[in-house]
Coordinates of C-alpha atoms and ligand atoms in Angstrom, one line a residue:
Chain A
M18 CA 31.0 129.7 234.2
I19 CA 27.9 130.8 232.4
S20 CA 25.0 128.4 233.0
N21 CA 21.9 128.5 230.8
L22 CA 18.5 129.2 232.3
L23 CA 15.4 127.2 231.6
I24 CA 12.5 129.4 230.6
S25 CA 8.8 128.4 230.4
F26 CA 6.1 130.6 228.9
E27 CA 3.1 130.5 226.5
L28 CA 3.9 131.6 223.0
N29 CA 1.0 132.1 220.6
G30 CA -1.0 129.6 222.6
K31 CA 1.7 126.9 222.9
E32 CA 3.7 126.0 225.9
I33 CA 7.4 126.6 225.4
H34 CA 10.3 125.3 227.6
I35 CA 13.6 126.5 226.3
E36 CA 17.1 127.1 227.5
A37 CA 18.7 130.5 227.1
Q38 CA 21.9 132.3 228.1
P39 CA 21.4 134.9 230.9
D40 CA 22.0 137.8 228.5
R41 CA 19.7 136.5 225.7
R42 CA 17.3 139.2 224.6
V43 CA 13.7 138.3 223.9
I44 CA 14.0 139.5 220.2
D45 CA 16.9 137.1 219.7
L46 CA 15.2 134.2 221.4
L47 CA 12.1 134.7 219.3
R48 CA 13.8 135.1 216.0
E49 CA 16.8 132.9 216.2
D50 CA 15.9 130.2 218.7
L51 CA 12.2 129.9 218.0
G52 CA 12.1 130.9 214.3
L53 CA 9.5 133.7 214.6
T54 CA 10.7 136.4 212.3
G55 CA 7.6 138.6 212.7
P56 CA 9.1 140.8 215.4
K57 CA 11.9 142.7 213.8
E58 CA 14.9 144.5 215.2
S59 CA 15.6 147.8 213.7
C60 CA 17.1 150.1 216.3
G61 CA 17.6 147.7 219.2
R62 CA 17.1 150.6 221.7
G63 CA 13.4 151.3 222.1
D64 CA 13.0 154.0 219.5
C65 CA 11.2 152.3 216.6
G66 CA 8.7 149.7 217.8
S67 CA 9.4 147.1 215.1
C68 CA 10.1 144.5 217.7
S69 CA 6.8 145.0 219.5
I70 CA 5.1 141.9 221.0
L71 CA 2.2 141.4 223.4
V72 CA 3.2 140.3 226.9
D73 CA 0.1 139.4 229.0
G74 CA -1.9 141.5 226.6
F75 CA 0.2 144.7 226.7
V76 CA 2.6 145.8 224.0
R77 CA 6.3 145.6 225.0
L78 CA 9.5 146.0 223.1
S79 CA 11.3 142.6 222.7
C80 CA 14.7 144.3 222.1
L81 CA 14.6 145.7 225.7
M82 CA 13.7 142.5 227.5
L83 CA 15.8 139.6 228.7
A84 CA 14.6 136.1 228.0
V85 CA 14.0 135.4 231.8
Q86 CA 11.3 138.1 231.8
L87 CA 9.2 135.8 229.7
N88 CA 8.9 133.2 232.5
G89 CA 5.2 132.4 233.2
R90 CA 3.9 135.0 230.7
K91 CA 1.6 134.8 227.8
I92 CA 3.3 136.0 224.6
V93 CA 1.6 136.9 221.3
T94 CA 3.5 137.8 218.2
I95 CA 2.1 138.6 214.8
E96 CA 2.4 134.8 214.0
G97 CA -0.2 134.1 216.7
L98 CA -3.0 136.3 215.4
Y99 CA -4.4 133.7 212.9
G100 CA -7.8 132.4 213.9
P101 CA -8.4 128.7 214.2
K102 CA -9.2 128.3 210.4
G103 CA -6.1 130.3 209.4
L104 CA -8.1 133.4 208.9
L105 CA -6.4 136.8 209.3
H106 CA -7.2 138.9 212.4
P107 CA -9.6 141.7 211.5
V108 CA -6.8 144.3 211.9
Q109 CA -4.7 142.4 209.4
D110 CA -7.6 142.1 207.0
L111 CA -8.1 145.9 207.1
F112 CA -4.4 146.5 206.6
V113 CA -4.6 144.4 203.4
E114 CA -7.9 145.9 202.3
L115 CA -6.8 149.5 202.7
G116 CA -3.2 149.0 201.8
A117 CA -1.9 150.2 205.1
L118 CA 1.7 149.3 204.3
Q119 CA 4.4 149.6 201.7
C120 CA 7.4 147.5 202.5
G121 CA 5.7 145.9 205.5
F122 CA 8.7 146.0 207.8
C123 CA 7.0 148.0 210.5
T124 CA 3.7 146.1 210.1
P125 CA 4.1 143.3 212.6
G126 CA 5.0 145.7 215.4
M127 CA 2.4 148.3 214.4
I128 CA -0.4 145.7 214.5
M129 CA 0.6 144.5 217.9
T130 CA 0.4 148.1 219.2
I131 CA -2.9 148.6 217.5
I132 CA -4.3 145.4 219.2
D133 CA -3.2 146.7 222.6
L134 CA -4.9 150.0 221.8
L135 CA -8.2 148.4 220.7
N136 CA -8.3 146.2 223.7
S137 CA -8.2 149.1 226.1
N138 CA -10.1 151.5 223.8
P139 CA -12.3 149.8 221.1
R140 CA -13.3 153.1 219.5
P141 CA -10.3 155.3 219.4
S142 CA -10.4 158.7 217.7
R143 CA -7.9 159.6 214.9
D144 CA -5.9 161.6 217.5
E145 CA -5.9 158.7 219.9
I146 CA -4.7 156.3 217.2
R147 CA -2.0 158.8 216.2
E148 CA -0.8 159.0 219.9
A149 CA -1.0 155.2 220.3
I150 CA 1.3 154.4 217.3
S151 CA 3.7 157.3 218.2
G152 CA 6.3 154.7 219.3
N153 CA 6.1 152.7 216.0
I154 CA 8.1 154.2 213.2
C155 CA 7.1 153.6 209.6
R156 CA 10.0 154.5 207.4
C157 CA 7.8 154.3 204.3
G158 CA 5.4 156.8 205.8
A159 CA 2.3 154.8 205.5
Y160 CA 0.8 156.6 208.5
Q161 CA -2.3 158.0 206.8
K162 CA -3.3 154.6 205.5
I163 CA -2.6 153.0 208.9
L164 CA -4.8 155.7 210.6
D165 CA -7.5 155.0 207.9
A166 CA -7.4 151.3 208.6
V167 CA -7.7 151.6 212.4
E168 CA -10.4 154.3 212.1
T169 CA -12.4 151.9 209.9
I170 CA -12.1 149.2 212.5
S171 CA -13.2 151.7 215.1
E172 CA -16.2 152.7 212.9
R173 CA -17.2 149.1 212.3
V174 CA -17.1 148.5 216.1
S175 CA -19.5 151.4 216.7
Q176 CA -21.9 150.2 214.0
R177 CA -22.3 146.8 215.6
Chain B
M13 CA 27.1 138.9 231.7
S14 CA 26.9 135.5 233.4
K15 CA 24.0 135.8 235.8
V16 CA 20.5 137.2 235.8
F17 CA 18.0 136.9 238.7
M18 CA 14.3 137.7 238.9
P19 CA 13.3 137.6 242.6
A20 CA 9.6 137.6 243.5
Q21 CA 10.1 138.3 247.3
P22 CA 12.1 141.0 249.0
D23 CA 14.0 138.4 251.1
E24 CA 15.1 136.7 247.9
L25 CA 16.3 140.1 246.6
W26 CA 18.3 140.9 249.7
G27 CA 20.0 137.5 249.5
I28 CA 20.9 138.0 245.9
L29 CA 22.3 141.4 246.5
D30 CA 24.4 140.2 249.5
E31 CA 25.9 137.3 247.5
N32 CA 26.6 139.4 244.4
P33 CA 28.3 142.6 245.3
E34 CA 28.6 143.6 241.6
A35 CA 24.9 143.0 240.8
V36 CA 23.0 145.8 239.0
V37 CA 19.2 146.0 239.4
Y38 CA 16.8 147.0 236.7
A39 CA 13.0 147.5 236.5
G40 CA 11.5 148.2 233.0
G41 CA 15.0 148.1 231.4
T42 CA 14.2 151.0 229.1
D43 CA 17.3 152.9 230.4
L44 CA 19.6 150.1 231.6
L45 CA 19.2 147.7 228.7
V46 CA 19.8 150.6 226.3
R47 CA 23.0 151.5 228.2
L48 CA 24.0 147.8 228.1
R49 CA 23.6 147.7 224.4
S50 CA 25.8 150.8 223.9
R51 CA 28.2 149.1 226.2
F52 CA 28.5 152.0 228.6
T53 CA 27.8 149.5 231.4
K54 CA 28.9 145.9 231.4
P55 CA 27.6 144.3 234.6
D56 CA 28.3 140.6 235.2
C57 CA 25.1 140.1 237.2
L58 CA 21.7 141.7 236.6
V59 CA 18.7 141.6 238.9
C60 CA 15.3 142.2 237.3
L61 CA 12.9 143.7 239.9
E62 CA 9.7 143.4 237.8
R63 CA 8.2 140.5 239.8
L64 CA 8.4 142.3 243.2
D65 CA 4.7 142.9 243.5
D66 CA 5.1 144.6 246.9
L67 CA 6.7 147.5 245.1
K68 CA 3.9 148.1 242.6
G69 CA 0.8 150.2 242.7
V70 CA -0.6 153.3 244.2
K71 CA -2.2 153.7 247.6
A72 CA -3.3 156.6 249.8
D73 CA -4.2 157.3 253.4
D74 CA -5.6 160.5 254.8
D75 CA -2.4 162.5 254.4
D76 CA -0.2 160.8 251.8
I77 CA -0.1 159.1 248.4
F78 CA 2.3 156.2 248.1
I79 CA 3.6 155.1 244.7
G80 CA 5.5 151.8 244.4
A81 CA 8.8 152.3 242.6
L82 CA 8.0 149.4 240.3
T83 CA 4.7 151.0 239.1
T84 CA 4.9 151.6 235.3
H85 CA 4.1 154.9 233.7
R86 CA 1.0 153.3 232.1
E87 CA -0.2 152.0 235.5
M88 CA 0.2 155.5 237.0
L89 CA -1.7 157.1 234.1
N90 CA -4.6 154.7 234.6
D91 CA -4.6 155.0 238.4
P92 CA -7.7 156.8 239.9
I93 CA -5.7 158.3 242.9
I94 CA -3.1 159.8 240.6
Q95 CA -5.8 161.0 238.1
K96 CA -7.6 162.7 241.0
D97 CA -4.8 164.4 243.0
L98 CA -1.6 164.4 240.9
H99 CA -2.5 165.9 237.6
I100 CA 0.9 167.4 237.4
L101 CA 2.3 163.8 237.2
T102 CA -0.2 162.7 234.6
H103 CA 0.6 165.7 232.4
A104 CA 4.3 164.7 232.5
L105 CA 3.7 161.0 232.0
K106 CA 1.6 161.6 228.9
Q107 CA 4.6 163.1 227.3
L108 CA 7.1 160.5 228.4
G109 CA 8.5 158.3 225.6
S110 CA 5.9 156.4 223.7
P111 CA 3.1 153.9 224.6
P112 CA 5.5 150.8 224.7
I113 CA 8.0 152.8 226.8
R114 CA 5.3 153.8 229.2
N115 CA 4.2 150.1 229.4
M116 CA 7.7 149.1 230.5
G117 CA 9.3 152.1 232.2
T118 CA 8.8 152.6 235.9
L119 CA 8.7 155.6 238.2
G120 CA 11.7 154.2 240.2
G121 CA 13.7 153.8 237.0
N122 CA 13.0 157.4 235.9
I123 CA 14.2 158.7 239.3
V124 CA 17.3 156.5 239.7
T125 CA 18.4 157.3 236.1
A126 CA 18.5 160.8 237.4
S127 CA 18.6 162.4 233.9
P128 CA 18.0 166.2 234.1
A129 CA 15.5 165.6 231.4
G130 CA 13.6 162.8 233.3
D131 CA 10.0 163.8 232.9
T132 CA 8.6 162.8 236.3
L133 CA 11.4 164.6 238.2
A134 CA 10.3 168.3 237.9
P135 CA 6.8 167.3 239.0
L136 CA 8.2 165.3 242.0
Y137 CA 10.4 168.1 243.1
I138 CA 7.5 170.5 243.4
L139 CA 5.3 167.9 245.0
N140 CA 8.1 167.8 247.7
A141 CA 8.3 164.1 247.1
Q142 CA 10.0 161.9 249.7
L143 CA 11.7 158.7 248.6
E144 CA 11.7 155.5 250.6
I145 CA 14.8 153.5 250.2
G146 CA 14.8 150.0 251.4
S147 CA 17.5 147.5 252.4
R148 CA 17.5 144.2 254.2
N149 CA 17.3 145.7 257.7
S150 CA 16.0 149.2 257.3
T151 CA 14.0 151.7 255.4
R152 CA 15.1 155.3 255.2
R153 CA 13.5 158.4 253.7
A154 CA 15.1 161.2 251.7
P155 CA 13.6 164.2 249.9
I156 CA 14.1 163.8 246.1
E157 CA 16.3 166.8 245.8
S158 CA 18.9 165.3 248.2
F159 CA 18.6 161.8 246.7
I160 CA 19.5 163.0 243.2
L161 CA 23.1 164.3 243.2
G162 CA 23.8 164.9 239.5
P163 CA 23.3 163.4 236.1
G164 CA 23.0 159.7 236.6
K165 CA 24.2 160.1 240.3
V166 CA 22.0 159.2 243.2
D167 CA 22.5 158.6 246.9
L168 CA 22.0 154.8 246.8
A169 CA 24.3 152.2 248.3
H170 CA 24.7 148.6 247.1
G171 CA 22.1 146.6 248.9
E172 CA 19.6 149.4 248.8
I173 CA 16.7 149.9 246.4
L174 CA 14.2 152.7 245.9
S175 CA 11.0 151.2 247.1
R176 CA 8.3 153.9 247.2
V177 CA 7.6 157.6 246.5
V178 CA 5.6 159.4 249.1
V179 CA 3.7 162.6 248.3
R180 CA 1.7 164.8 250.8
K181 CA -1.9 165.5 249.8
V182 CA -1.9 169.1 251.1
P183 CA -1.7 171.9 250.2
K184 CA -4.0 171.7 247.3
F185 CA -3.2 173.5 244.1
E186 CA -5.7 174.5 241.4
V187 CA -3.2 174.8 238.6
H188 CA -1.1 171.8 237.7
H189 CA 1.0 172.7 234.6
Y190 CA 3.7 170.7 232.9
E191 CA 5.3 171.7 229.6
K192 CA 8.0 170.0 227.7
V193 CA 9.8 171.6 224.8
G194 CA 11.3 169.0 222.5
K195 CA 12.0 168.3 218.9
R196 CA 8.9 166.3 218.4
N197 CA 6.0 165.2 220.6
A198 CA 6.7 161.5 221.0
L199 CA 10.0 159.8 221.8
A200 CA 11.8 163.1 222.4
C201 CA 14.0 164.0 225.3
S202 CA 13.1 167.4 226.6
V203 CA 15.2 170.5 225.6
V204 CA 13.6 172.4 228.5
S205 CA 10.7 171.5 230.7
M206 CA 8.8 173.4 233.4
A207 CA 6.5 172.1 236.1
T208 CA 4.2 174.4 238.0
L209 CA 1.8 174.1 240.9
M210 CA -0.1 177.4 241.5
N211 CA -3.1 179.0 243.1
V212 CA -4.5 182.3 241.7
S213 CA -6.8 184.5 243.8
S214 CA -10.0 186.0 242.4
N215 CA -8.3 189.3 241.7
N216 CA -5.7 187.5 239.6
L217 CA -2.8 187.6 242.0
I218 CA -0.5 184.6 242.5
S219 CA -1.3 183.4 246.0
N220 CA 1.0 180.3 246.0
I221 CA 3.4 178.9 243.5
R222 CA 6.0 176.2 243.0
L223 CA 8.2 175.9 239.9
A224 CA 10.9 173.5 238.7
W225 CA 12.8 173.2 235.5
G226 CA 14.3 170.2 233.7
S227 CA 17.2 170.0 231.3
V228 CA 18.7 173.4 232.3
G229 CA 21.2 172.2 234.9
P230 CA 22.8 169.0 236.2
T231 CA 19.6 168.2 238.1
V232 CA 16.1 169.6 238.1
L233 CA 16.2 173.1 239.4
R234 CA 13.9 174.8 241.8
F235 CA 14.4 178.4 243.1
G236 CA 12.9 179.3 246.4
D237 CA 13.7 183.0 245.8
I238 CA 11.7 183.1 242.6
E239 CA 8.7 181.3 244.1
H240 CA 8.8 183.8 247.0
F241 CA 9.1 186.7 244.7
L242 CA 6.1 185.7 242.6
V243 CA 3.7 185.5 245.5
G244 CA 1.3 188.5 245.4
K245 CA 2.3 189.4 241.8
P246 CA -0.4 189.8 239.2
L247 CA -0.6 187.0 236.7
T248 CA 0.0 189.3 233.8
V249 CA 2.9 189.8 231.3
E250 CA 4.2 192.8 233.5
G251 CA 3.7 190.8 236.7
L252 CA 5.9 187.9 235.4
S253 CA 8.6 189.9 233.4
E254 CA 11.0 190.4 236.2
A255 CA 10.8 186.8 237.3
I256 CA 11.6 185.7 233.7
N257 CA 14.9 187.7 233.9
M258 CA 15.7 186.2 237.2
I259 CA 15.1 182.6 235.9
Q260 CA 17.3 183.3 232.9
E261 CA 20.1 184.4 235.2
L262 CA 19.8 181.4 237.5
V263 CA 19.5 178.4 235.2
K264 CA 22.7 176.6 234.2
P265 CA 22.0 175.0 230.8
I266 CA 24.7 173.5 228.6
D267 CA 25.1 173.1 224.8
D268 CA 24.4 169.6 223.6
I269 CA 23.1 167.8 220.5
R270 CA 19.5 168.8 221.2
A271 CA 19.9 172.6 221.8
T272 CA 22.3 175.4 222.7
A273 CA 22.6 176.7 226.3
C274 CA 21.5 180.1 225.0
Y275 CA 18.2 178.8 223.5
R276 CA 17.5 176.8 226.7
R277 CA 18.1 179.8 228.9
E278 CA 15.7 181.9 226.7
V279 CA 13.0 179.3 226.7
A280 CA 13.3 178.4 230.4
G281 CA 12.3 182.0 231.3
R282 CA 9.6 182.4 228.7
L283 CA 7.8 179.2 229.6
L284 CA 6.6 181.2 232.6
L285 CA 4.4 183.2 230.1
R286 CA 2.4 180.0 229.4
L287 CA 0.9 180.4 232.9
L288 CA -1.0 183.4 231.6
K289 CA -3.7 181.1 230.3
Y290 CA -4.7 180.4 234.0
S291 CA -5.3 184.1 234.7
V292 CA -8.8 184.9 236.0
Ligands
LIG6 C1 12.9 155.2 223.2 C2 13.0 155.8 224.6 C3 12.4 157.0 224.9 C4 12.4 157.6 226.2 N1 11.8 158.7 226.4 C5 11.8 159.3 227.7 C6 11.1 160.5 227.9 O1 10.5 161.1 227.0 N2 11.2 161.0 229.2 C7 11.9 160.4 230.2 O2 11.9 160.9 231.3 N3 12.5 159.2 230.0 C8 12.5 158.7 228.7 N4 13.2 157.5 228.5 C9 13.9 156.9 229.6 C10 13.2 155.8 230.4 O3 12.2 155.2 229.6 C11 12.6 156.3 231.7 O4 13.6 156.9 232.4 C12 12.0 155.2 232.5 O5 11.2 155.7 233.5 C13 13.1 154.3 233.1 O6 12.4 153.3 233.9 P1 12.8 151.7 233.8 O7 12.1 151.0 234.8 O8 12.7 151.3 232.4 O9 14.4 151.9 234.2 P2 15.6 150.8 234.2 O10 16.2 150.8 232.8 O11 15.0 149.5 234.6 O12 16.5 151.3 235.3 C14 17.1 152.6 235.1 C15 18.1 152.8 236.3 O13 17.5 152.8 237.5 C16 17.9 151.8 238.4 N5 16.7 151.3 239.0 C17 15.5 151.0 238.5 N6 14.6 150.8 239.4 C18 15.2 150.9 240.6 C19 14.8 150.7 242.0 N7 13.5 150.4 242.3 N8 15.7 150.9 242.9 C20 17.0 151.2 242.6 N9 17.4 151.3 241.4 C21 16.6 151.2 240.4 C22 18.6 150.8 237.5 O14 19.7 150.2 238.1 C23 19.1 151.7 236.4 O15 20.3 152.3 236.7 C24 13.1 156.9 227.2 C25 13.7 155.7 226.9 C26 13.7 155.1 225.7 C27 14.4 153.8 225.4
LIG7 S1 14.1 147.3 217.6 FE1 13.0 147.4 219.5 S2 12.3 149.4 219.5 FE2 13.5 149.4 217.7
LIG8 S1 5.5 150.0 205.5 FE1 7.6 150.2 205.3 S2 8.2 150.8 207.3 FE2 6.1 150.9 207.4

């Protein structure tokens, strides 16, 4: 007999208690059970980064995690980046301002990776940005604009 | 799959393994969960090791460096002990997977997966790494080259887990070199890799060298004869040329989707020429 597990974690600032089957993957729990469609599944095997989320501040791939692994953790998805007044996060603002996307499918994962990067390295060089997003595939090839956007954030940080 | 456990204490883990003889453990899941998805493995019971804090982190005493099997690649890259003494490992880790893979994947997972292309393996072979394998009642040690038996095969019984990797601090090597040849820089499995630890004397002779190759045999390969042969040789094209031929004879590559055996053999030898940049 398969019994469900009770899982408790913080999701975008809210406490969540939810039941899940033992083999439920985090991406399925987020998208199907919790209705957060920001994280996307493309490859389902770690190659593309479109399912990236922050777990205790570090970027992880939700297609390669089982739901139990969320227990006690703080999870942030793209949906959790809004400020209190519904303002966009500065990284999102710059993506819009500089057009760092075409279809936008890679964007939620890309932005989570960039936030992890900026947390550990607030002023990354272009090469460091390139390296940091090397696990996030953009099929539209918006890479140059993405690099421009992150570089602009990096410059604004250094002007402050 | 009907059960999944996430023990936080070793005792809890041993209990779970005793009661579930079919249980399969995983750490970061970057190999195992991919294999589950492609349905190569269908375990009924999984045990996630990520909360076993005792098996995480890097420590050192006067003689040895100890790396917990559950330490992630990112944690190793950021660790001051590894940054100071194990450059060879940092060179390899920087080329492993991608940032999210390095946030999740662990050293223990890379070893137990036992892929001939596993990026930490060639460095660990030439560091003469010892593995500590724990079970409920005992801990045993094994050199990495006897623990890894073939692609995906390791000397590990049910009820045992890899707990730590132990590396001696001496001898010291000036040159720590790791090179991975792949189709692209990120997210690429190596076609051939070579790890080297070396000292070069002031008159440009090799005074001490250890070499290992990945992806050119069923396991990482290390050849005592070649290391021995190279000691005392000048670090020049002429000095290395005979060893290149020897390497090309000894490696046992196969054809696969990434490259032909012939190409791998050629590259495995020629990677030695990269060491010329360390000549004095
Ligand atoms: C997109 C992608 C790219 C990758 N690129 C690379 C690369 O460039 N280079 C490379 O070397 N690898 C690469 N890998 C493979 C993988 O990320 C690494 O091998 C990683 O180190 C595995 O660690 P893990 O903790 O995720 O392993 P898991 O998937 O958790 O486990 C792997 C195996 O080890 C066993 N295991 C894990 N920990 C223990 C333990 N402590 N004791 C006993 N058994 C244990 C598990 O049962 C399983 O059989 C890549 C994987 C993906 C998905
Ligand atoms: S869907 Fe998770 S990495 Fe591609
Ligand atoms: S904008 Fe379309 S995949 Fe990146």
